[in-house]
PDB file of C-alpha atoms in Angstrom:
ATOM      1  CA  TRP A   5      -5.853  -2.935  20.504  1.00  0.00           C
ATOM      2  CA  ALA A   6      -7.563   0.334  21.451  1.00  0.00           C
ATOM      3  CA  TYR A   7      -4.831   2.330  19.709  1.00  0.00           C
ATOM      4  CA  ALA A   8      -5.119   0.163  16.588  1.00  0.00           C
ATOM      5  CA  THR A   9      -8.910   0.484  16.497  1.00  0.00           C
ATOM      6  CA  MET A  10      -8.536   4.254  16.332  1.00  0.00           C
ATOM      7  CA  GLY A  11      -5.902   3.943  13.635  1.00  0.00           C
ATOM      8  CA  ILE A  12      -3.112   5.120  15.940  1.00  0.00           C
ATOM      9  CA  VAL A  13       0.141   3.260  15.348  1.00  0.00           C
ATOM     10  CA  ASP A  14       3.249   3.963  17.411  1.00  0.00           C
ATOM     11  CA  LYS A  15       5.713   1.358  16.206  1.00  0.00           C
ATOM     12  CA  GLN A  16       8.062   1.862  19.136  1.00  0.00           C
ATOM     13  CA  LEU A  17       5.205   1.456  21.603  1.00  0.00           C
ATOM     14  CA  PHE A  18       3.873  -1.670  19.884  1.00  0.00           C
ATOM     15  CA  SER A  19       7.344  -3.206  19.744  1.00  0.00           C
ATOM     16  CA  SER A  20       7.889  -2.531  23.451  1.00  0.00           C
ATOM     17  CA  PHE A  21       4.723  -4.490  24.310  1.00  0.00           C
ATOM     18  CA  VAL A  22       5.895  -7.687  22.579  1.00  0.00           C
ATOM     19  CA  PRO A  23       7.917  -9.297  25.437  1.00  0.00           C
ATOM     20  CA  THR A  24       5.194  -8.703  28.021  1.00  0.00           C
ATOM     21  CA  SER A  25       2.430  -9.810  25.668  1.00  0.00           C
ATOM     22  CA  ALA A  26       4.297 -13.046  24.964  1.00  0.00           C
ATOM     23  CA  LYS A  27       4.742 -13.767  28.675  1.00  0.00           C
ATOM     24  CA  LEU A  28       1.020 -13.294  29.301  1.00  0.00           C
ATOM     25  CA  MET A  29      -0.033 -15.694  26.533  1.00  0.00           C
ATOM     26  CA  ASP A  30      -1.446 -18.331  28.898  1.00  0.00           C
ATOM     27  CA  SER A  31      -3.751 -15.765  30.513  1.00  0.00           C
ATOM     28  CA  TYR A  32      -5.445 -14.597  27.315  1.00  0.00           C
ATOM     29  CA  ASN A  33      -9.033 -15.534  26.573  1.00  0.00           C
ATOM     30  CA  ASN A  34     -10.297 -15.924  23.000  1.00  0.00           C
ATOM     31  CA  GLN A  35     -11.101 -12.273  22.422  1.00  0.00           C
ATOM     32  CA  ALA A  36      -7.767 -11.144  23.838  1.00  0.00           C
ATOM     33  CA  LEU A  37      -5.928 -13.468  21.442  1.00  0.00           C
ATOM     34  CA  ALA A  38      -7.872 -12.083  18.503  1.00  0.00           C
ATOM     35  CA  ASN A  39      -7.460  -8.473  19.634  1.00  0.00           C
ATOM     36  CA  ILE A  40      -3.693  -8.665  19.966  1.00  0.00           C
ATOM     37  CA  ALA A  41      -3.357 -10.479  16.624  1.00  0.00           C
ATOM     38  CA  TRP A  42      -5.503  -7.892  14.843  1.00  0.00           C
ATOM     39  CA  ALA A  43      -3.732  -4.952  16.470  1.00  0.00           C
ATOM     40  CA  TYR A  44      -0.301  -6.068  15.283  1.00  0.00           C
ATOM     41  CA  ALA A  45      -1.649  -6.857  11.821  1.00  0.00           C
ATOM     42  CA  LEU A  46      -2.999  -3.316  11.598  1.00  0.00           C
ATOM     43  CA  ALA A  47       0.228  -1.836  12.948  1.00  0.00           C
ATOM     44  CA  ASN A  48       2.160  -4.023  10.481  1.00  0.00           C
ATOM     45  CA  ILE A  49       4.838  -4.778  13.050  1.00  0.00           C
ATOM     46  CA  ASP A  50       6.421  -8.194  12.701  1.00  0.00           C
ATOM     47  CA  ALA A  51       6.619  -9.934  16.075  1.00  0.00           C
ATOM     48  CA  PRO A  52       7.940 -13.504  15.636  1.00  0.00           C
ATOM     49  CA  THR A  53       8.521 -13.956  19.362  1.00  0.00           C
ATOM     50  CA  LEU A  54       4.827 -13.241  19.958  1.00  0.00           C
ATOM     51  CA  PHE A  55       3.174 -14.897  16.967  1.00  0.00           C
ATOM     52  CA  ASN A  56       4.918 -18.243  17.101  1.00  0.00           C
ATOM     53  CA  ASP A  57       3.876 -21.861  17.621  1.00  0.00           C
ATOM     54  CA  VAL A  58       2.774 -21.060  21.174  1.00  0.00           C
ATOM     55  CA  PHE A  59       0.300 -18.454  19.935  1.00  0.00           C
ATOM     56  CA  ILE A  60      -0.949 -20.628  17.073  1.00  0.00           C
ATOM     57  CA  ASN A  61      -1.387 -23.665  19.323  1.00  0.00           C
ATOM     58  CA  LYS A  62      -3.215 -21.544  21.890  1.00  0.00           C
ATOM     59  CA  CYS A  63      -5.663 -20.475  19.167  1.00  0.00           C
ATOM     60  CA  VAL A  64      -6.221 -24.101  18.165  1.00  0.00           C
ATOM     61  CA  GLU A  65      -6.723 -25.085  21.792  1.00  0.00           C
ATOM     62  CA  LYS A  66      -9.451 -22.442  22.120  1.00  0.00           C
ATOM     63  CA  LYS A  67     -10.854 -22.834  18.598  1.00  0.00           C
ATOM     64  CA  ASP A  68     -14.432 -23.517  19.708  1.00  0.00           C
ATOM     65  CA  GLY A  69     -14.637 -20.356  21.807  1.00  0.00           C
ATOM     66  CA  PHE A  70     -14.027 -17.655  19.221  1.00  0.00           C
ATOM     67  CA  ALA A  71     -16.951 -15.316  18.565  1.00  0.00           C
ATOM     68  CA  ILE A  72     -17.763 -14.090  15.053  1.00  0.00           C
ATOM     69  CA  GLU A  73     -15.858 -10.808  15.365  1.00  0.00           C
ATOM     70  CA  ALA A  74     -12.824 -12.606  16.774  1.00  0.00           C
ATOM     71  CA  LEU A  75     -12.789 -15.002  13.813  1.00  0.00           C
ATOM     72  CA  ARG A  76     -12.921 -12.034  11.443  1.00  0.00           C
ATOM     73  CA  GLN A  77      -9.922 -10.529  13.208  1.00  0.00           C
ATOM     74  CA  LEU A  78      -8.005 -13.796  13.008  1.00  0.00           C
ATOM     75  CA  HIS A  79      -8.623 -13.990   9.265  1.00  0.00           C
ATOM     76  CA  GLN A  80      -7.112 -10.538   8.788  1.00  0.00           C
ATOM     77  CA  TRP A  81      -4.164 -11.554  10.969  1.00  0.00           C
ATOM     78  CA  HIS A  82      -3.721 -14.690   8.851  1.00  0.00           C
ATOM     79  CA  LEU A  83      -3.650 -12.566   5.688  1.00  0.00           C
ATOM     80  CA  TRP A  84      -0.994 -10.374   7.244  1.00  0.00           C
ATOM     81  CA  GLN A  85       1.119 -13.305   8.383  1.00  0.00           C
ATOM     82  CA  THR A  86       0.971 -15.370   5.209  1.00  0.00           C
ATOM     83  CA  LYS A  87       0.216 -12.997   2.328  1.00  0.00           C
ATOM     84  CA  GLU A  88       1.828  -9.723   3.359  1.00  0.00           C
ATOM     85  CA  ASN A  89       4.681 -11.581   5.050  1.00  0.00           C
ATOM     86  CA  SER A  90       5.989 -15.126   4.798  1.00  0.00           C
ATOM     87  CA  ASN A  91       5.149 -16.290   8.286  1.00  0.00           C
ATOM     88  CA  THR A  92       3.095 -19.148   9.672  1.00  0.00           C
ATOM     89  CA  GLY A  93      -0.626 -18.442   9.891  1.00  0.00           C
ATOM     90  CA  LEU A  94      -3.690 -20.201  11.225  1.00  0.00           C
ATOM     91  CA  GLN A  95      -3.881 -23.967  11.284  1.00  0.00           C
ATOM     92  CA  ILE A  96      -6.565 -25.747   9.282  1.00  0.00           C
ATOM     93  CA  GLU A  97      -8.712 -26.071  12.421  1.00  0.00           C
ATOM     94  CA  LEU A  98      -9.361 -22.323  12.308  1.00  0.00           C
ATOM     95  CA  LEU A  99      -8.496 -21.375   8.751  1.00  0.00           C
ATOM     96  CA  ASP A 100     -11.766 -22.415   7.121  1.00  0.00           C
ATOM     97  CA  SER A 101     -14.032 -21.135   9.875  1.00  0.00           C
ATOM     98  CA  SER A 102     -12.359 -17.720  10.010  1.00  0.00           C
ATOM     99  CA  TYR A 103     -12.546 -17.331   6.219  1.00  0.00           C
ATOM    100  CA  ASN A 104     -16.180 -18.435   6.114  1.00  0.00           C
ATOM    101  CA  VAL A 105     -17.138 -15.951   8.811  1.00  0.00           C
ATOM    102  CA  PHE A 106     -15.166 -13.152   7.162  1.00  0.00           C
ATOM    103  CA  THR A 107     -16.910 -13.667   3.825  1.00  0.00           C
ATOM    104  CA  SER A 108     -20.385 -14.393   5.159  1.00  0.00           C
ATOM    105  CA  GLU A 109     -21.329 -10.870   6.190  1.00  0.00           C
ATOM    106  CA  HIS A 110     -23.967  -9.430   3.870  1.00  0.00           C
ATOM    107  CA  PRO A 111     -23.122  -5.778   3.204  1.00  0.00           C
ATOM    108  CA  THR A 112     -25.802  -3.126   3.328  1.00  0.00           C
ATOM    109  CA  VAL A 113     -25.753  -0.934   0.238  1.00  0.00           C
ATOM    110  CA  SER A 114     -26.278   2.702   1.249  1.00  0.00           C
ATOM    111  CA  LYS A 115     -27.928   5.417  -0.814  1.00  0.00           C
ATOM    112  CA  LEU A 116     -24.488   7.013  -1.000  1.00  0.00           C
ATOM    113  CA  GLN A 117     -23.076   3.892  -2.622  1.00  0.00           C
ATOM    114  CA  GLU A 118     -26.029   3.583  -4.983  1.00  0.00           C
ATOM    115  CA  ASP A 119     -25.472   7.148  -6.170  1.00  0.00           C
ATOM    116  CA  VAL A 120     -21.731   6.652  -6.693  1.00  0.00           C
ATOM    117  CA  VAL A 121     -22.343   3.441  -8.657  1.00  0.00           C
ATOM    118  CA  ALA A 122     -24.978   5.162 -10.787  1.00  0.00           C
ATOM    119  CA  GLN A 123     -22.514   7.921 -11.664  1.00  0.00           C
ATOM    120  CA  LEU A 124     -19.796   5.374 -12.457  1.00  0.00           C
ATOM    121  CA  SER A 125     -22.203   3.882 -14.978  1.00  0.00           C
ATOM    122  CA  SER A 126     -22.993   7.328 -16.345  1.00  0.00           C
ATOM    123  CA  ILE A 127     -19.354   7.978 -17.254  1.00  0.00           C
ATOM    124  CA  GLY A 128     -19.219   4.814 -19.336  1.00  0.00           C
ATOM    125  CA  LEU A 129     -17.885   2.320 -16.815  1.00  0.00           C
ATOM    126  CA  ASP A 130     -19.532  -0.988 -15.982  1.00  0.00           C
ATOM    127  CA  PRO A 131     -19.226  -1.256 -12.197  1.00  0.00           C
ATOM    128  CA  GLN A 132     -19.586  -4.638 -10.532  1.00  0.00           C
ATOM    129  CA  GLU A 133     -20.980  -4.272  -7.044  1.00  0.00           C
ATOM    130  CA  GLU A 134     -19.933  -6.069  -3.862  1.00  0.00           C
ATOM    131  CA  VAL A 135     -17.205  -8.112  -5.529  1.00  0.00           C
ATOM    132  CA  LEU A 136     -15.634 -10.813  -3.362  1.00  0.00           C
ATOM    133  CA  MET A 137     -11.867 -10.768  -3.741  1.00  0.00           C
ATOM    134  CA  ASP A 138      -9.481 -13.695  -3.205  1.00  0.00           C
ATOM    135  CA  SER A 139      -8.466 -12.173   0.126  1.00  0.00           C
ATOM    136  CA  GLY A 140     -12.045 -12.451   1.357  1.00  0.00           C
ATOM    137  CA  TYR A 141     -12.664  -8.711   1.299  1.00  0.00           C
ATOM    138  CA  SER A 142     -15.720  -7.399  -0.513  1.00  0.00           C
ATOM    139  CA  ILE A 143     -15.242  -4.326  -2.721  1.00  0.00           C
ATOM    140  CA  ASP A 144     -18.104  -1.834  -3.068  1.00  0.00           C
ATOM    141  CA  ALA A 145     -17.559  -1.427  -6.803  1.00  0.00           C
ATOM    142  CA  LEU A 146     -15.014  -2.849  -9.223  1.00  0.00           C
ATOM    143  CA  VAL A 147     -14.348  -1.043 -12.508  1.00  0.00           C
ATOM    144  CA  GLU A 148     -11.851  -1.318 -15.336  1.00  0.00           C
ATOM    145  CA  VAL A 149      -9.788   1.770 -16.067  1.00  0.00           C
ATOM    146  CA  ASN A 150      -7.224   1.797 -18.863  1.00  0.00           C
ATOM    147  CA  GLY A 151      -7.094  -1.985 -18.828  1.00  0.00           C
ATOM    148  CA  LYS A 152      -6.635  -2.260 -15.061  1.00  0.00           C
ATOM    149  CA  LYS A 153      -9.076  -3.321 -12.359  1.00  0.00           C
ATOM    150  CA  VAL A 154      -9.710  -0.600  -9.785  1.00  0.00           C
ATOM    151  CA  GLY A 155     -11.709  -1.011  -6.603  1.00  0.00           C
ATOM    152  CA  VAL A 156     -13.920   1.882  -5.526  1.00  0.00           C
ATOM    153  CA  GLU A 157     -14.760   2.050  -1.837  1.00  0.00           C
ATOM    154  CA  VAL A 158     -17.638   4.318  -0.834  1.00  0.00           C
ATOM    155  CA  ASP A 159     -16.652   5.198   2.713  1.00  0.00           C
ATOM    156  CA  GLY A 160     -19.553   6.397   4.822  1.00  0.00           C
ATOM    157  CA  PRO A 161     -19.332   8.025   8.270  1.00  0.00           C
ATOM    158  CA  TYR A 162     -18.889   4.746  10.146  1.00  0.00           C
ATOM    159  CA  HIS A 163     -15.540   4.169   8.424  1.00  0.00           C
ATOM    160  CA  PHE A 164     -14.106   7.130  10.318  1.00  0.00           C
ATOM    161  CA  ILE A 165     -13.409   8.060  13.939  1.00  0.00           C
ATOM    162  CA  GLY A 166     -16.449   9.750  15.462  1.00  0.00           C
ATOM    163  CA  LYS A 167     -17.982  10.055  11.985  1.00  0.00           C
ATOM    164  CA  GLY A 168     -15.225  12.546  11.222  1.00  0.00           C
ATOM    165  CA  THR A 169     -12.485  12.405   8.600  1.00  0.00           C
ATOM    166  CA  SER A 170      -9.790  10.243  10.236  1.00  0.00           C
ATOM    167  CA  PRO A 171     -10.128   6.586   9.138  1.00  0.00           C
ATOM    168  CA  LEU A 172     -10.676   3.850  11.686  1.00  0.00           C
ATOM    169  CA  GLY A 173      -8.142   1.037  11.978  1.00  0.00           C
ATOM    170  CA  SER A 174     -10.408  -1.371  10.096  1.00  0.00           C
ATOM    171  CA  THR A 175     -10.588   1.053   7.176  1.00  0.00           C
ATOM    172  CA  ILE A 176      -6.813   1.535   7.163  1.00  0.00           C
ATOM    173  CA  LEU A 177      -6.233  -2.222   7.214  1.00  0.00           C
ATOM    174  CA  LYS A 178      -8.562  -2.894   4.283  1.00  0.00           C
ATOM    175  CA  ARG A 179      -7.007  -0.076   2.252  1.00  0.00           C
ATOM    176  CA  ARG A 180      -3.606  -1.704   2.779  1.00  0.00           C
ATOM    177  CA  GLN A 181      -4.449  -5.376   2.442  1.00  0.00           C
ATOM    178  CA  VAL A 182      -6.568  -5.296  -0.716  1.00  0.00           C
ATOM    179  CA  PRO A 183      -3.882  -3.688  -2.930  1.00  0.00           C
ATOM    180  CA  SER A 184      -1.155  -5.771  -1.295  1.00  0.00           C
ATOM    181  CA  ILE A 185      -2.901  -9.134  -1.532  1.00  0.00           C
ATOM    182  CA  ASP A 186      -5.413  -8.810  -4.371  1.00  0.00           C
ATOM    183  CA  GLY A 187      -3.136  -6.710  -6.535  1.00  0.00           C
ATOM    184  CA  ILE A 188      -5.628  -4.008  -7.465  1.00  0.00           C
ATOM    185  CA  GLU A 189      -5.639  -0.278  -6.894  1.00  0.00           C
ATOM    186  CA  LEU A 190      -8.164   0.861  -4.311  1.00  0.00           C
ATOM    187  CA  VAL A 191      -9.614   4.372  -4.287  1.00  0.00           C
ATOM    188  CA  SER A 192     -11.923   5.913  -1.728  1.00  0.00           C
ATOM    189  CA  VAL A 193     -14.965   8.138  -2.100  1.00  0.00           C
ATOM    190  CA  PRO A 194     -15.316   9.634   1.414  1.00  0.00           C
ATOM    191  CA  TYR A 195     -18.799  10.644   2.424  1.00  0.00           C
ATOM    192  CA  TRP A 196     -18.044  14.319   3.099  1.00  0.00           C
ATOM    193  CA  GLU A 197     -16.569  14.902  -0.356  1.00  0.00           C
ATOM    194  CA  TRP A 198     -19.533  13.251  -2.072  1.00  0.00           C
ATOM    195  CA  ASN A 199     -22.044  15.041   0.139  1.00  0.00           C
ATOM    196  CA  GLU A 200     -20.593  18.380  -0.952  1.00  0.00           C
ATOM    197  CA  LEU A 201     -21.439  17.436  -4.544  1.00  0.00           C
ATOM    198  CA  LEU A 202     -25.017  16.319  -3.914  1.00  0.00           C
ATOM    199  CA  GLY A 203     -26.439  19.825  -4.226  1.00  0.00           C
ATOM    200  CA  LYS A 204     -24.746  20.293  -7.577  1.00  0.00           C
ATOM    201  CA  ASP A 205     -25.555  18.862 -10.987  1.00  0.00           C
ATOM    202  CA  GLU A 206     -24.528  15.362 -11.987  1.00  0.00           C
ATOM    203  CA  VAL A 207     -21.691  16.638 -14.177  1.00  0.00           C
ATOM    204  CA  LYS A 208     -19.802  17.753 -11.051  1.00  0.00           C
ATOM    205  CA  ARG A 209     -20.094  14.273  -9.537  1.00  0.00           C
ATOM    206  CA  GLN A 210     -19.043  12.649 -12.778  1.00  0.00           C
ATOM    207  CA  ASP A 211     -16.033  14.960 -13.086  1.00  0.00           C
ATOM    208  CA  TYR A 212     -15.068  14.069  -9.509  1.00  0.00           C
ATOM    209  CA  LEU A 213     -15.056  10.367 -10.357  1.00  0.00           C
ATOM    210  CA  ARG A 214     -13.149  10.914 -13.587  1.00  0.00           C
ATOM    211  CA  GLU A 215     -10.450  12.778 -11.701  1.00  0.00           C
ATOM    212  CA  LEU A 216     -10.354  10.169  -8.929  1.00  0.00           C
ATOM    213  CA  LEU A 217      -9.909   7.368 -11.454  1.00  0.00           C
ATOM    214  CA  GLY A 218      -7.542   9.243 -13.765  1.00  0.00           C
ATOM    215  CA  LEU A 219      -9.914   9.169 -16.724  1.00  0.00           C
ATOM    216  CA  VAL A 220      -9.577  11.497 -19.680  1.00  0.00           C
ATOM    217  CA  GLU A 221     -12.705  13.486 -20.441  1.00  0.00           C
ATOM    218  CA  ASP A 222     -12.682  12.523 -24.100  1.00  0.00           C
ATOM    219  CA  ASN A 223     -15.821  14.275 -25.258  1.00  0.00           C
ATOM    220  CA  ARG A 224     -15.026  17.677 -23.776  1.00  0.00           C
ATOM    221  CA  ASN A 225     -11.266  17.666 -24.267  1.00  0.00           C
ATOM    222  CA  ASP A 226     -11.441  16.650 -27.904  1.00  0.00           C
ATOM    223  CA  THR A 227     -13.495  19.706 -28.845  1.00  0.00           C
TER     224      THR A 227
END
């Protein structure tokens, strides 16, 4: 779980843990069940001998003891099992509660996001903010580019390890699951790239977004 949280995936290492993890199933508390499920979902390593009826029944048995964060993790695991793969996911006893918790968080819109959305509008797009997708993920801004829906994620410092430039596991998982499950392209505006543009005029920020989204600069290129 610690490796996955930091976005570190060693497939051989994760695969080697499967037999031992399965044997220890009866000793896991609620958070441990959620952690191991989330870690393998992030690593994208199929483990049918670990995530079988025993695991699912253990989750049902402990259904009343899952904290909010654990339910969020289980929802992402369920997406991985059932949408990205064709495996058995959560039973109805946990399915609704995990989805409701996952979609109930009210996002805080940062000044960074407000600025990006304002510039998206300035280049002629009509961004929809905080759009709830079928997967349960919320997208910072949804725009239409050349007839296709594109999600724009404004990734601030807390999406990265130590507020650096390497994405956390949660960021990696969202970037993978949204395109895979919701069928839309997802692009990222990382905070350090946008911050470099803040001291420049708005045209520079608008050009950045045009390039990111593959838009043709009609007005300037047609002259």
